[in-house]
PDB file of C-alpha atoms in Angstrom:
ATOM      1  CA  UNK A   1      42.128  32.890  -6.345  1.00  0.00           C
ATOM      2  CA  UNK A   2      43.349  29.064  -7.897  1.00  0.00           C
ATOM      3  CA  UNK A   3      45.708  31.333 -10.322  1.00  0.00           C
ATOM      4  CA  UNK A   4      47.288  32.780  -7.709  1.00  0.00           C
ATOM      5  CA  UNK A   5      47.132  29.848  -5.329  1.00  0.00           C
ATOM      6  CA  UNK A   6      49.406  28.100  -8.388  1.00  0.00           C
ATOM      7  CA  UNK A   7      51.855  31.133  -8.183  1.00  0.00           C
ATOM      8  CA  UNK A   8      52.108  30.277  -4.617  1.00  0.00           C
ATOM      9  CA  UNK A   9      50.050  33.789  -3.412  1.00  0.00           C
ATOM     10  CA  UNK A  10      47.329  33.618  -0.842  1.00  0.00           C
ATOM     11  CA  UNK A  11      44.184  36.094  -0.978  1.00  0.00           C
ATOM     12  CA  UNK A  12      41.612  37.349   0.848  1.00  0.00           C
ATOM     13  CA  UNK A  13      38.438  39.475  -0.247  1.00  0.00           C
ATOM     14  CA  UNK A  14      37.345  41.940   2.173  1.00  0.00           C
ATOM     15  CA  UNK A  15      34.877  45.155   2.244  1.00  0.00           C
ATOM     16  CA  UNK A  16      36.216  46.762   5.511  1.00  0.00           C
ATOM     17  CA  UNK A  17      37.912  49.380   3.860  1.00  0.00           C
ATOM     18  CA  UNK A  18      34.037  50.766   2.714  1.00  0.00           C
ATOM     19  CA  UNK A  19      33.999  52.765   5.719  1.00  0.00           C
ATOM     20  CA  UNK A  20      36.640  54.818   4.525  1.00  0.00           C
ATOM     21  CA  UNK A  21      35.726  54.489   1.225  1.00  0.00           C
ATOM     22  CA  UNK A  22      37.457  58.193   0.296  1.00  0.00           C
ATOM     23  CA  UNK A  23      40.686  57.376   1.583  1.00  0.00           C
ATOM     24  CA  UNK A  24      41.114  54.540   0.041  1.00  0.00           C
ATOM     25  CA  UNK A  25      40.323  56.014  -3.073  1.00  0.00           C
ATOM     26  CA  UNK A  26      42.764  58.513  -2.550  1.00  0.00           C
ATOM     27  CA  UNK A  27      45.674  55.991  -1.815  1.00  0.00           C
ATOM     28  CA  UNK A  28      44.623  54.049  -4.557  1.00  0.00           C
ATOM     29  CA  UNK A  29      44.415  56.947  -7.146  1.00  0.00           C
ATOM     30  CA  UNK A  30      41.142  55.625  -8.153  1.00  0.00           C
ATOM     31  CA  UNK A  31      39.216  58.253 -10.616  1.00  0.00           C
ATOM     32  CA  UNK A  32      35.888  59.554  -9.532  1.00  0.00           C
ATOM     33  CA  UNK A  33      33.285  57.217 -11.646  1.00  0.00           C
ATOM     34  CA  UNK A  34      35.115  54.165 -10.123  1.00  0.00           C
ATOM     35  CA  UNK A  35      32.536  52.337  -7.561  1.00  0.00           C
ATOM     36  CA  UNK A  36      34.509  50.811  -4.570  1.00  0.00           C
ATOM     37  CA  UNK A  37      32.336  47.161  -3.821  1.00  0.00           C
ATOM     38  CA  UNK A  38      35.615  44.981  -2.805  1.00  0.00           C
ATOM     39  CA  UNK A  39      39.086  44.537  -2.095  1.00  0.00           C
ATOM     40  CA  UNK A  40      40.980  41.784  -2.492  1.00  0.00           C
ATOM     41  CA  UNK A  41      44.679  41.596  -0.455  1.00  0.00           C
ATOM     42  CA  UNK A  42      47.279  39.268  -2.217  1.00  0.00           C
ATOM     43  CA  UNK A  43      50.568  38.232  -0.223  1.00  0.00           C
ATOM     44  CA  UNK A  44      52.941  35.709   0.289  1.00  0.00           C
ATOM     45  CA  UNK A  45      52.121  33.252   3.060  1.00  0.00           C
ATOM     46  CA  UNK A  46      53.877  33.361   5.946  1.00  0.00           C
ATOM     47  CA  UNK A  47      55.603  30.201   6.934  1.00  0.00           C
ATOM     48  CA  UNK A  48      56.435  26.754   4.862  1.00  0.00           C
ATOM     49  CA  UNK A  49      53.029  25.357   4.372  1.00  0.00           C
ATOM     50  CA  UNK A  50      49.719  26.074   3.655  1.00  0.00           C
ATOM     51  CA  UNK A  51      46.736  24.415   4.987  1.00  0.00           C
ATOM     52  CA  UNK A  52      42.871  25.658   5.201  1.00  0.00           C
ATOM     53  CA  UNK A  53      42.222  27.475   8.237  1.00  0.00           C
ATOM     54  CA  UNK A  54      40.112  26.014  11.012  1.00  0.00           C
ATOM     55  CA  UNK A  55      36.218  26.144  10.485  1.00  0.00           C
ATOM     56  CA  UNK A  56      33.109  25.170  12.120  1.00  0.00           C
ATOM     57  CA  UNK A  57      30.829  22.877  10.746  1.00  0.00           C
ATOM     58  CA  UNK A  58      27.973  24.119   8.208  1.00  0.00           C
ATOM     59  CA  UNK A  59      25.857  23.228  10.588  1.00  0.00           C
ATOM     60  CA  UNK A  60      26.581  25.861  13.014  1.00  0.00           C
ATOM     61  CA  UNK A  61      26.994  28.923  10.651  1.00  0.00           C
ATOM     62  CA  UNK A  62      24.010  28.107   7.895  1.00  0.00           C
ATOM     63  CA  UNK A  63      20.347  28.992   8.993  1.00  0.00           C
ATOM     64  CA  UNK A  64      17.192  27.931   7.111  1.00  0.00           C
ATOM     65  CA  UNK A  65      14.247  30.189   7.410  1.00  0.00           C
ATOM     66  CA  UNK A  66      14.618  31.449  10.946  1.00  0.00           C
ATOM     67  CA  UNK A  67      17.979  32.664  13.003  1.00  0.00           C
ATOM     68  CA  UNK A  68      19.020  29.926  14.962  1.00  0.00           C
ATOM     69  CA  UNK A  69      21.066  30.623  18.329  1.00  0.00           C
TER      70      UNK A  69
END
């Protein structure tokens, strides 16, 4: 991700294409012993900058030995 962050690419790793895990091995020509476990998209950002997106604090997404709500 920093390599192509210095080639001025953004990336994102995603699994959401598991549910159709045959089609995407059929547009992707991949041969049968090939294992699908990620996907990572690689673009050009859109607009001038780049800047981290917004998040929330660790606080309110990291639990500690029960679910918090």
């Amino acid at each position: 991700m920093l390599a192509l962050r210095l080639r001025s690419l953004v990336c994102a790793v995603t699994a959401l294409h598991l549910a159709r895990v045959q089609e995407a091995a059929e547009v992707l020509r991949l041969p049968e012993y090939v294992t699908q476990a990620g996907l990572m998209a690689v673009a050009y950002p859109k607009g001038p900058s780049f800047r981290p997106a917004p998040r929330r604090g660790v606080g309110e997404v990291v639990h500690q030995d029960f679910w918090r709500s």
